[in-house]
Amino acid sequence: MTKKVRPHRLSKSRVMKCIQCHKALYLTVNEPDVATDTTPAQQAIFDQGHAVGHEAQKRFPGGKLIEAAHTEPERAVADTAKAITAGVNVLFEAGFIHDGVLV
């Protein structure tokens, strides 16, 4: 039986984590069980990120929101490919895989 290889995931949160602390990113990727619960401060940062995303959608009318949940990366990648094939020029929360990394 062949084991399915899952791509690594790159997100805005992981990029910021790496900028702040390389070890924190390493642990997030390689030892996710040692993670702590989301603090109120972290949740506020996540909420700000969502607000920026909503504002971007207002400023670029006609764009397409890829609505797949973060737990559905395959759907996000497939929906992104469909939107690009359909000629959509502006995508929000798009999903791609490049060199085995899910973005």
Short mmCIF file of C-alpha atoms in Angstrom, two decimals:
data_model
loop_
_atom_site.label_atom_id
_atom_site.label_comp_id
_atom_site.label_asym_id
_atom_site.label_seq_id
_atom_site.Cartn_x
_atom_site.Cartn_y
_atom_site.Cartn_z
CA MET A 1 0.00 0.00 0.00
CA THR A 2 1.39 3.40 -1.02
CA LYS A 3 1.35 6.14 1.57
CA LYS A 4 -0.14 9.42 0.33
CA VAL A 5 2.35 12.27 0.65
CA ARG A 6 0.76 15.45 1.94
CA PRO A 7 2.29 18.75 0.84
CA HIS A 8 3.80 21.09 3.40
CA ARG A 9 1.57 24.07 4.14
CA LEU A 10 2.62 27.69 3.85
CA SER A 11 0.23 30.30 5.25
CA LYS A 12 0.35 33.95 6.24
CA SER A 13 0.48 32.84 9.88
CA ARG A 14 3.44 30.56 9.26
CA VAL A 15 5.34 33.26 7.38
CA MET A 16 4.82 35.64 10.30
CA LYS A 17 5.82 32.95 12.78
CA CYS A 18 9.06 32.38 10.86
CA ILE A 19 9.82 36.11 10.83
CA GLN A 20 9.33 36.22 14.60
CA CYS A 21 11.03 32.94 15.53
CA HIS A 22 12.48 30.20 13.30
CA LYS A 23 12.21 27.63 16.08
CA ALA A 24 8.51 28.34 16.51
CA LEU A 25 7.94 27.63 12.82
CA TYR A 26 10.00 24.45 13.04
CA LEU A 27 7.94 23.23 15.99
CA THR A 28 4.67 24.16 14.27
CA VAL A 29 5.59 22.04 11.25
CA ASN A 30 7.41 19.16 12.92
CA GLU A 31 5.97 18.94 16.45
CA PRO A 32 2.41 20.29 16.24
CA ASP A 33 1.37 18.45 19.42
CA VAL A 34 3.48 20.81 21.55
CA ALA A 35 1.53 23.87 20.40
CA THR A 36 -0.32 25.92 22.97
CA ASP A 37 -3.90 27.12 22.65
CA THR A 38 -4.56 30.34 20.76
CA THR A 39 -4.24 33.31 23.09
CA PRO A 40 -6.63 36.27 22.94
CA ALA A 41 -3.80 38.36 21.46
CA GLN A 42 -3.20 35.78 18.72
CA GLN A 43 -6.92 35.61 18.00
CA ALA A 44 -7.00 39.40 17.66
CA ILE A 45 -4.23 39.17 15.05
CA PHE A 46 -6.15 36.47 13.16
CA ASP A 47 -9.27 38.64 13.29
CA GLN A 48 -7.32 41.60 11.88
CA GLY A 49 -6.10 39.40 9.03
CA HIS A 50 -9.67 38.42 8.20
CA ALA A 51 -10.71 42.10 8.27
CA VAL A 52 -7.91 42.95 5.81
CA GLY A 53 -9.11 40.14 3.54
CA HIS A 54 -12.67 41.49 3.59
CA GLU A 55 -11.41 44.99 2.81
CA ALA A 56 -9.37 43.65 -0.13
CA GLN A 57 -12.52 42.04 -1.53
CA LYS A 58 -14.31 45.39 -1.38
CA ARG A 59 -11.46 47.15 -3.18
CA PHE A 60 -11.22 44.60 -5.99
CA PRO A 61 -14.81 44.00 -7.12
CA GLY A 62 -15.32 41.12 -9.49
CA GLY A 63 -12.73 38.98 -7.74
CA LYS A 64 -13.49 35.39 -6.79
CA LEU A 65 -13.31 34.15 -3.20
CA ILE A 66 -12.11 30.58 -2.94
CA GLU A 67 -14.38 29.43 -0.14
CA ALA A 68 -12.77 26.11 0.79
CA ALA A 69 -12.07 25.76 4.50
CA HIS A 70 -8.46 25.55 5.67
CA THR A 71 -9.16 21.87 6.34
CA GLU A 72 -9.97 21.32 2.63
CA PRO A 73 -6.72 22.12 0.79
CA GLU A 74 -7.47 19.81 -2.13
CA ARG A 75 -10.77 21.63 -2.72
CA ALA A 76 -9.03 25.02 -2.52
CA VAL A 77 -6.46 23.98 -5.13
CA ALA A 78 -9.15 22.52 -7.42
CA ASP A 79 -11.44 25.56 -7.07
CA THR A 80 -8.49 27.89 -7.76
CA ALA A 81 -7.59 25.99 -10.93
CA LYS A 82 -11.23 26.15 -12.11
CA ALA A 83 -11.36 29.90 -11.50
CA ILE A 84 -8.11 30.49 -13.41
CA THR A 85 -9.35 28.33 -16.29
CA ALA A 86 -12.57 30.36 -16.33
CA GLY A 87 -10.51 33.55 -16.76
CA VAL A 88 -10.86 35.04 -13.28
CA ASN A 89 -8.06 37.59 -12.80
CA VAL A 90 -8.49 38.37 -9.10
CA LEU A 91 -8.58 35.55 -6.54
CA PHE A 92 -8.98 35.75 -2.79
CA GLU A 93 -7.76 32.93 -0.51
CA ALA A 94 -6.55 30.95 -3.52
CA GLY A 95 -4.76 27.64 -3.07
CA PHE A 96 -1.69 26.41 -4.96
CA ILE A 97 0.83 23.62 -4.65
CA HIS A 98 4.38 24.30 -5.83
CA ASP A 99 7.35 22.04 -5.22
CA GLY A 100 5.33 20.06 -2.69
CA VAL A 101 4.35 23.14 -0.67
CA LEU A 102 0.69 24.11 -0.30
CA VAL A 103 0.21 27.87 -0.31
#
